[in-house]
Short mmCIF file of C-alpha atoms and ligand atoms in Angstrom, two decimals:
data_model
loop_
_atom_site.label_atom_id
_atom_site.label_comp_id
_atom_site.label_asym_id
_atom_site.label_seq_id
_atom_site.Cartn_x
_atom_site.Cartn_y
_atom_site.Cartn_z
CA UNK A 1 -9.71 -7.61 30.63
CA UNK A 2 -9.90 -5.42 27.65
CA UNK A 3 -7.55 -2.46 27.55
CA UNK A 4 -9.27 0.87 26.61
CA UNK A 5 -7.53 4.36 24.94
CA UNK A 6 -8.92 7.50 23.71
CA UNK A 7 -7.50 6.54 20.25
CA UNK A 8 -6.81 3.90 18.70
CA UNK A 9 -5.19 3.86 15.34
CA UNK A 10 -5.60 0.49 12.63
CA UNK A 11 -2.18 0.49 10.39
CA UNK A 12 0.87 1.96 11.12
CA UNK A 13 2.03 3.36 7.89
CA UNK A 14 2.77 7.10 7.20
CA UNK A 15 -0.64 7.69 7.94
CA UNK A 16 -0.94 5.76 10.99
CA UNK A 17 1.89 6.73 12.44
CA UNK A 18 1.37 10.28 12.12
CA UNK A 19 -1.89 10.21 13.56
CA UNK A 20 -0.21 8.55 16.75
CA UNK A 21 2.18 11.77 16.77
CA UNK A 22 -0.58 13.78 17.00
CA UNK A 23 -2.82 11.91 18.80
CA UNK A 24 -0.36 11.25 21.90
CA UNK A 25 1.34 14.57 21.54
CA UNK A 26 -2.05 16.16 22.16
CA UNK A 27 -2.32 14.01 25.94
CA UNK A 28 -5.03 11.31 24.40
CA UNK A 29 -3.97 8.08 25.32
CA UNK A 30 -3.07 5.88 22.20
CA UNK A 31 -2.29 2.26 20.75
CA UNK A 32 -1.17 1.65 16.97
CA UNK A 33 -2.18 -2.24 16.04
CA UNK A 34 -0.53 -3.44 12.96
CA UNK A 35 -0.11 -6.34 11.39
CA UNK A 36 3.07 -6.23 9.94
CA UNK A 37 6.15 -4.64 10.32
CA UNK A 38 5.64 -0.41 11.02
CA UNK A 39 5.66 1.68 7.65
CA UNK A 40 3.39 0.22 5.56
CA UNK A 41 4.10 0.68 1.92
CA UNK A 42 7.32 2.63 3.12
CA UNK A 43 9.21 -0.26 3.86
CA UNK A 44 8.59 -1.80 0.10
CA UNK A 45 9.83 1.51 -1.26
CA UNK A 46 13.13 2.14 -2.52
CA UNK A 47 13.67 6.05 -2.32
CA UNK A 48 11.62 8.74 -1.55
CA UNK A 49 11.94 11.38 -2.73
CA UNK A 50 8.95 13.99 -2.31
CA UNK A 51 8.99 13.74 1.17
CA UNK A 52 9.42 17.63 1.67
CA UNK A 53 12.48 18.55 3.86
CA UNK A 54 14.57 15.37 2.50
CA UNK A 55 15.61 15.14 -1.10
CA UNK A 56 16.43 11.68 -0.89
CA UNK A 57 15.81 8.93 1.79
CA UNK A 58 15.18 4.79 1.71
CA UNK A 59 11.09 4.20 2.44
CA UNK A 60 12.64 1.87 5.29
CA UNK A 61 14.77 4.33 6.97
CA UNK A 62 11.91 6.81 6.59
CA UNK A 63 10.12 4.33 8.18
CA UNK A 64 11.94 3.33 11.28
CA UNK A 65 12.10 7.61 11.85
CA UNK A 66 9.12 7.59 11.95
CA UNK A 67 7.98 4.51 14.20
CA UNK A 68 10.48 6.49 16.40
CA UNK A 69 8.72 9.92 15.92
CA UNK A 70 5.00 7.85 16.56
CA UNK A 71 6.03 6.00 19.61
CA UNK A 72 8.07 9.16 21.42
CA UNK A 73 5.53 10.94 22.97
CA UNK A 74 3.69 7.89 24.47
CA UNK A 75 1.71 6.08 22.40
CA UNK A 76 1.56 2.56 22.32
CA UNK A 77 2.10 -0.17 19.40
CA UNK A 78 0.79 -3.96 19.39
CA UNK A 79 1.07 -6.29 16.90
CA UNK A 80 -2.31 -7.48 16.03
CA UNK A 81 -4.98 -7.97 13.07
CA UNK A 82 -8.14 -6.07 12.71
CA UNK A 83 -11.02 -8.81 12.17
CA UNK A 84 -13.61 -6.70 13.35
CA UNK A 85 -15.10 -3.21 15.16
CA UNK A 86 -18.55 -2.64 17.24
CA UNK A 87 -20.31 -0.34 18.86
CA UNK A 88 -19.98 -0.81 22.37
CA UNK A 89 -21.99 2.64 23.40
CA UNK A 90 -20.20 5.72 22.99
CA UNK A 91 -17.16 3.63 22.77
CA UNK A 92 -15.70 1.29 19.72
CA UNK A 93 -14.57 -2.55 20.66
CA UNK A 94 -11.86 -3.26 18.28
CA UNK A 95 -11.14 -7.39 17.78
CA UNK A 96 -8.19 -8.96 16.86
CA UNK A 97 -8.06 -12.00 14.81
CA UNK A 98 -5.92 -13.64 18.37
CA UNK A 99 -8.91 -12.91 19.89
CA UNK A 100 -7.45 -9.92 21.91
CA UNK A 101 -10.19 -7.02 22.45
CA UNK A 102 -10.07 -3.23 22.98
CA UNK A 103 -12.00 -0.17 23.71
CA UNK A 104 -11.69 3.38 22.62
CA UNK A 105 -13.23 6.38 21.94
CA UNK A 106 -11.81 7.33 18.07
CA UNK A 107 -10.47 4.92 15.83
CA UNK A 108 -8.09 5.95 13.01
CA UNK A 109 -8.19 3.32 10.33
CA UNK A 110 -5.18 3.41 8.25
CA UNK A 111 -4.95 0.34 7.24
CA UNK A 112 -4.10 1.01 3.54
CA UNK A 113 -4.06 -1.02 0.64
CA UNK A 114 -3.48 -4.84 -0.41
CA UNK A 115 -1.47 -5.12 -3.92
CA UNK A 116 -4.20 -6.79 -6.41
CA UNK A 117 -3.27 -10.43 -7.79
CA UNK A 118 -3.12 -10.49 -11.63
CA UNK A 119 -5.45 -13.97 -11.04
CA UNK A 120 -3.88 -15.89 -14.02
CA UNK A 121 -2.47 -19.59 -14.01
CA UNK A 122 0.96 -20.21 -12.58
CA UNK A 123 0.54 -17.07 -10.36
CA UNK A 124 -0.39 -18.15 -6.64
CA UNK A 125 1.67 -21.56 -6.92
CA UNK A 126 4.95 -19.31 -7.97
CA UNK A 127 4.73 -16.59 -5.06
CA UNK A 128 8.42 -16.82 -3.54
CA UNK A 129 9.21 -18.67 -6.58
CA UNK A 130 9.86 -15.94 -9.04
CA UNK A 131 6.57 -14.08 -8.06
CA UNK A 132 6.59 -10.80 -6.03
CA UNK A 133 4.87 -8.26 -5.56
CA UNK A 134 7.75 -6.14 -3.47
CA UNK A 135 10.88 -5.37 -6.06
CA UNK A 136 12.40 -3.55 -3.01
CA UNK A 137 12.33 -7.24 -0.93
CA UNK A 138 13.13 -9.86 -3.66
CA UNK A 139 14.87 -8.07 -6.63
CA UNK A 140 18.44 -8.57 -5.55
CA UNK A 141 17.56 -12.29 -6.37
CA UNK A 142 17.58 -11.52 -9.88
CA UNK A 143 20.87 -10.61 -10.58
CA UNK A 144 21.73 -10.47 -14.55
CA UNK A 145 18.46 -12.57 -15.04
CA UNK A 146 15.49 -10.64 -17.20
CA UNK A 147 12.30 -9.89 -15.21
CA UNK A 148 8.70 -8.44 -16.19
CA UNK A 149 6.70 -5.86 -14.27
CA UNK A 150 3.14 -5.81 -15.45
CA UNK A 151 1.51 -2.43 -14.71
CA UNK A 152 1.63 1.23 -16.22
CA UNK A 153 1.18 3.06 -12.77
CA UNK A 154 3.65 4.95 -9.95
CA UNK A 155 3.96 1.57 -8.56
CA UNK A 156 5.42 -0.82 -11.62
CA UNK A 157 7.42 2.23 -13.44
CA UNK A 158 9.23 2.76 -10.49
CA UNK A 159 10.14 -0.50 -9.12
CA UNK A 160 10.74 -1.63 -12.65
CA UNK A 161 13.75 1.21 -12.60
CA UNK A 162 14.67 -0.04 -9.08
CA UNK A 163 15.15 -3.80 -10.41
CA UNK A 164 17.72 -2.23 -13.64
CA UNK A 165 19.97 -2.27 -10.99
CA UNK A 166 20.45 -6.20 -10.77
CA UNK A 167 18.88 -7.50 -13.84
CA UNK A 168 19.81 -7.88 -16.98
CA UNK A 169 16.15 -7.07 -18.55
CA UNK A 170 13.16 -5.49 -17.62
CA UNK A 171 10.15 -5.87 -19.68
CA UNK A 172 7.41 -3.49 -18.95
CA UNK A 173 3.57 -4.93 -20.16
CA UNK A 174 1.19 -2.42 -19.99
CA UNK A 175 -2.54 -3.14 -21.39
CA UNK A 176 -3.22 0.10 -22.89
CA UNK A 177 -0.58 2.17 -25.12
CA UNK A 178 -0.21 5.19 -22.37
CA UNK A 179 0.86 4.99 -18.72
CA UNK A 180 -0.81 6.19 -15.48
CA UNK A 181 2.56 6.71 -13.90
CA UNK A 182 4.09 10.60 -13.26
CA UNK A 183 5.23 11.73 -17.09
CA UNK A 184 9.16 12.09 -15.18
CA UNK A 185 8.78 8.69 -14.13
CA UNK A 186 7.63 7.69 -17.42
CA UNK A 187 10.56 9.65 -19.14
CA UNK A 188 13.61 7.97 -16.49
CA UNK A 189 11.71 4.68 -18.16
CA UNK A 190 11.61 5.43 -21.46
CA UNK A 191 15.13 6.62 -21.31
CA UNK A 192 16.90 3.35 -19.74
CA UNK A 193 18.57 0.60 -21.39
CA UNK A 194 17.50 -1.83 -19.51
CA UNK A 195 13.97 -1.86 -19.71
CA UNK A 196 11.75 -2.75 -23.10
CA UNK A 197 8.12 -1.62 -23.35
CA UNK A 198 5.33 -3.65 -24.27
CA UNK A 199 2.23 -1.97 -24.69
CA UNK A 200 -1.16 -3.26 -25.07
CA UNK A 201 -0.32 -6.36 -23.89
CA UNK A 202 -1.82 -8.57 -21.18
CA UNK A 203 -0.49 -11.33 -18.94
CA UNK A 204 -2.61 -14.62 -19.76
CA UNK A 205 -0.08 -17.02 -17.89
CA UNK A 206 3.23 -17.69 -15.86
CA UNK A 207 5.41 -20.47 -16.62
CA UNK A 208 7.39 -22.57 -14.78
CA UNK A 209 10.33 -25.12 -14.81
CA UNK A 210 8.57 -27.26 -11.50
CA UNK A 211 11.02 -25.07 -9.69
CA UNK A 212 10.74 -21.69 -10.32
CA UNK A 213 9.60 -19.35 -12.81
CA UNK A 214 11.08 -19.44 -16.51
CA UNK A 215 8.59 -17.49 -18.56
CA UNK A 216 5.26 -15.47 -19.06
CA UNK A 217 2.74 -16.04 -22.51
CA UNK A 218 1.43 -12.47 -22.90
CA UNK A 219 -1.50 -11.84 -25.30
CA UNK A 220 -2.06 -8.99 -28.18
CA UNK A 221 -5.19 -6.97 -26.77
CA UNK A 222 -6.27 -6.70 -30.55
CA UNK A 223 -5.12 -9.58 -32.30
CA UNK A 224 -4.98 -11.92 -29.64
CA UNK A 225 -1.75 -13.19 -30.68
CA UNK A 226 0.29 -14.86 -28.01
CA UNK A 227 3.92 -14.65 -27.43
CA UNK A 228 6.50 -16.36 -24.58
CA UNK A 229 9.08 -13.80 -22.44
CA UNK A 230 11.81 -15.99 -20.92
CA UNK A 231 11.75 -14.53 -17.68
CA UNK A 232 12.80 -15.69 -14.19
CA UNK A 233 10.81 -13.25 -12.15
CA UNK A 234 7.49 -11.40 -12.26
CA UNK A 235 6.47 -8.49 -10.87
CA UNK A 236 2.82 -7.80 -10.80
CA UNK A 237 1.78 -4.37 -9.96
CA UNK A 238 -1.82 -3.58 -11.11
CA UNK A 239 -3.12 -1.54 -8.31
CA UNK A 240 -4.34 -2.46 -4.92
CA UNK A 241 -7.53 -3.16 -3.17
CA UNK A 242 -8.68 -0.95 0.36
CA UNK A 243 -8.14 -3.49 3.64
CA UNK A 244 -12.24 -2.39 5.29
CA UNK A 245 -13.35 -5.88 5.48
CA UNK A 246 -13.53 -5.28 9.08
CA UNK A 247 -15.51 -2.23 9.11
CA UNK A 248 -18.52 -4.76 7.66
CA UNK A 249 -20.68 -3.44 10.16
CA UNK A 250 -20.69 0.37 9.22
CA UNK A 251 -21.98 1.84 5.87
CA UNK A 252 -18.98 3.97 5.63
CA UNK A 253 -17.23 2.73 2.41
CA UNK A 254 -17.56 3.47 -1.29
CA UNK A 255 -18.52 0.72 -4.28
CA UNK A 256 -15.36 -0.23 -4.25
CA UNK A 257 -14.11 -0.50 -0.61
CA UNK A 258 -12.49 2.74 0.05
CA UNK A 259 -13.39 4.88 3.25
CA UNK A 260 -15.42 7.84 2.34
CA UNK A 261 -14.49 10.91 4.85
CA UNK A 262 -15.56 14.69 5.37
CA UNK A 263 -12.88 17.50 5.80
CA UNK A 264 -12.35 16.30 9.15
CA UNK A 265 -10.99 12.78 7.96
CA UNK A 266 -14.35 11.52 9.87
CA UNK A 267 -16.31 9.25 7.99
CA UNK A 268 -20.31 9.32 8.47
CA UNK A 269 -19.93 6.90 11.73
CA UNK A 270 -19.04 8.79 14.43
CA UNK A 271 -15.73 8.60 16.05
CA UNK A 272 -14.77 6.67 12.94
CA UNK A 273 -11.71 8.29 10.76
CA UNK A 274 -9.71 7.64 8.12
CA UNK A 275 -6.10 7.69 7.22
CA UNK A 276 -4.27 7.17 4.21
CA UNK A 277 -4.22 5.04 1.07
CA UNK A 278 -7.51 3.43 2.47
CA UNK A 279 -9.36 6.76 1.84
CA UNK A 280 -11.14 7.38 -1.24
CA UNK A 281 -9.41 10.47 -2.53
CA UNK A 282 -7.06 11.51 -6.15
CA UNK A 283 -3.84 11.50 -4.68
CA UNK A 284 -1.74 8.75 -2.91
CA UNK A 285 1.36 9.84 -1.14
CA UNK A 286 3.48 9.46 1.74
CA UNK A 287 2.34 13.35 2.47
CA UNK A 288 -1.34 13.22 1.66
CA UNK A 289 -1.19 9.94 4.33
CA UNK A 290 0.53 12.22 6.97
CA UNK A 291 -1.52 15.14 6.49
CA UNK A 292 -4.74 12.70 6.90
CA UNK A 293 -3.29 11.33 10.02
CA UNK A 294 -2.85 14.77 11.22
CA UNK A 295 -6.52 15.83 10.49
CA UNK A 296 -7.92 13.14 12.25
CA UNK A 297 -6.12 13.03 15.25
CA UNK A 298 -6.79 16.44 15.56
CA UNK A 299 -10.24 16.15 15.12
CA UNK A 300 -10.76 13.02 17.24
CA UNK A 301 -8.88 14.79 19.81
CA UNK A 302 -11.57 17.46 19.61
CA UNK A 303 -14.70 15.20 19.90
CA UNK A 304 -13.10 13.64 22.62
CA UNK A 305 -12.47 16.66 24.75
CA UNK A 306 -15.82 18.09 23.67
CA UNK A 307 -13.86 21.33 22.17
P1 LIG B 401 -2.39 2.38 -10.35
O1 LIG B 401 -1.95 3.78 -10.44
O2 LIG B 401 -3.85 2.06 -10.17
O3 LIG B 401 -1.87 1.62 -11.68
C1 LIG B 401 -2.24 0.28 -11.93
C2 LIG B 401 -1.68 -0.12 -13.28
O4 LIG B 401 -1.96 -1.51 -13.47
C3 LIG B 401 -2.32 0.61 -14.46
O5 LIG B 401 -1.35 0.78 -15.45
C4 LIG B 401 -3.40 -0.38 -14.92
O6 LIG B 401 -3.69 -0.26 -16.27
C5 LIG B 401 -2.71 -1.69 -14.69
N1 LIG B 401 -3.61 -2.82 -14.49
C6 LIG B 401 -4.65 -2.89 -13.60
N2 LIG B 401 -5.21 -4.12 -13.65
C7 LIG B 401 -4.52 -4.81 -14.59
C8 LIG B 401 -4.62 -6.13 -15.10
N3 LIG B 401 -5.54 -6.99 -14.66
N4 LIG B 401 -3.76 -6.51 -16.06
C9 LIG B 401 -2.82 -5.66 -16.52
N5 LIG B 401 -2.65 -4.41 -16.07
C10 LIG B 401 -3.50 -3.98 -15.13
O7 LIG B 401 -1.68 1.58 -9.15
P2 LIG B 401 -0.28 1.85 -8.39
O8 LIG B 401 0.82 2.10 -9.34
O9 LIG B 401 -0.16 0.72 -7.42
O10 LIG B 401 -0.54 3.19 -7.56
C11 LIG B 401 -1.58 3.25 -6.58
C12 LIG B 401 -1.66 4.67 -6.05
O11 LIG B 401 -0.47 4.98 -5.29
C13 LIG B 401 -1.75 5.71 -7.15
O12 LIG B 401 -2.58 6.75 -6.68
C14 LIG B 401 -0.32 6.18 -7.30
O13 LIG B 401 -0.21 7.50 -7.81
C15 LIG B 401 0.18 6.10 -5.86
N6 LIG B 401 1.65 5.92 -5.85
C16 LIG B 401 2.42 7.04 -5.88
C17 LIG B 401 3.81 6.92 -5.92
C18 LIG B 401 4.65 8.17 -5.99
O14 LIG B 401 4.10 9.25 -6.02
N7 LIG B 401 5.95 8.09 -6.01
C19 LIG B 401 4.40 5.66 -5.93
C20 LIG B 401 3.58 4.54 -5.91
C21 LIG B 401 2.20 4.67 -5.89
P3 LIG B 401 -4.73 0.84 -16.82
O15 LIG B 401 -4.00 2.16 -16.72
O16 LIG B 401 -4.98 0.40 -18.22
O17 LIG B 401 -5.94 0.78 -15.94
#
């Protein structure tokens, strides 16, 4: 028989998981489903540090805190992967890809982001192999070998200073000569020893020994010239695409995937929210993802009660 809540929340990241706080803190009864382990990109972060309150803390022991926090005043968590969501009157039917089905009367989806592939040969057949896409996980597997990140953003500049803790050598390859990333993130960069800058540069192929990885060919943008790093490890970290493939049914995304929401965190479909990196908005942080969570629940707790 299919289980039914008031709220059910998709992804239990910072958003996620602060939606549960306020969603079962407010008396609505609540299940998180996630896929993977509870934080979300928390747990592939090394140190926060704009989390207000805490100068410095590990994503992963911010993480378990909060799964804590989330789960202390009732709400329930199940493991299980969002395949797809209907309208089953005023009620949502929310499917798992195990086949497991349930009801409720909000849904919170804040089911963040997927890192982008760079989609060049030697990629996919070297994941776990000298491939990642989580410095936090695999970097200690690179001690006093060189590594490249590929990326200008938040996401490369700052893993790439988390790896100059084990490796030897980071090279940085960015495809345009400025960076997205924060300018003090950029300066900590520019400032290390360890890491070498290659601008306008882009990845055209990994290389391998048959074992693991031993290189990347990177190409000029302008002169197409190629050249070889000897590297045992790369890090791509070009972005990331929205996870709403299961919200196929509702016209409630923008061109490129992201949930579009009103003040409220509701998008257009009623009883619909949204949470997080998943939400098309300017600024991506662990307390823009909390303070979305908070909105919603709020607000779904309202159209619930009828208030
Ligand atoms: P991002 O900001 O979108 O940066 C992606 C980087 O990858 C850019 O430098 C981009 O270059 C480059 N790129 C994209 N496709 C590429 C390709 N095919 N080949 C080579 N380079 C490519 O992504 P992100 O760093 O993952 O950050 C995502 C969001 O999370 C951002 O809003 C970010 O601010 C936020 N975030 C915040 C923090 C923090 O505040 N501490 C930490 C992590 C992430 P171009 O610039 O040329 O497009």
């Amino acid at each position: 028989m299919e289980r039914s809540y008031d709220l059910i929340i998709v992804g239990a990241g910072p958003g996620g998981m602060t939606a549960a706080i306020y969603g079962s803190r407010a008396g609505l009864t609540t299940l998180i489903l996630e896929m993977g382990a509870p934080g979300g990109k928390l747990i592939k972060t090394n140190e926060i540090s704009n989390w207000p309150g805490i100068q410095k803390i590990n994503g992963a022991d911010l993480a378990s805190e909060m799964f804590a926090h989330a789960t202390s005043f009732g709400a329930e968590y199940a493991y299980g992967e969002v395949i797809d969501v209907q309208d089953d009157g005023d009620m949502k039917r929310v499917i798992c890809s195990d086949g497991s089905a349930y009801t409720c009367r909000a849904l919170i989806v804040a089911s963040g982001t997927v890192e982008r592939m760079l989609h060049i040969p030697g990629e996919a057949e070297n994941i776990g192999r000298g491939v990642s896409y989580c410095a936090v996980c695999d970097g200690a597997f690179f001690k006093e070998k060189a590594v490249c990140v590929i990326g200008g953003g938040n996401s490369a500049l700052e893993e790439a200073l988390y790896l100059t803790q084990f490796v030897s050598k980071v090279y940085i390859v960015i495809r345009r000569d400025v960076f997205r990333a924060e300018a003090h993130i950029q300066e900590q960069v520019e400032q290390n020893p360890k890491i070498e800058i290659i601008k306008k540069h882009i990845p055209v192929q990994i290389l391998d020994d048959g074992m693991k990885v031993s290189g990347i060919v990177i190409q000029d943008v302008a002169s197409k010239e190629e050249q070889t790093l000897s590297v045992s490890g790369v890090f791509p970290y070009v972005g990331a695409d929205p996870i709403t493939s299961f919200l196929k049914r509702y016209d409630v995304c923008d061109t490129h995937g992201y949930l579009l929401v009103d003040q409220n965190n509701e998008t257009k479909e009623k009883g619909i929210y949204g949470a997080g990196d998943v939400v098309a908005k300017p600024l991506r942080q662990v307390v823009t993802a909390a303070s979305d969570g908070a909105n919603a629940a709020q607000h779904a707790f309202h159209m619930i009660k009828g208030i």
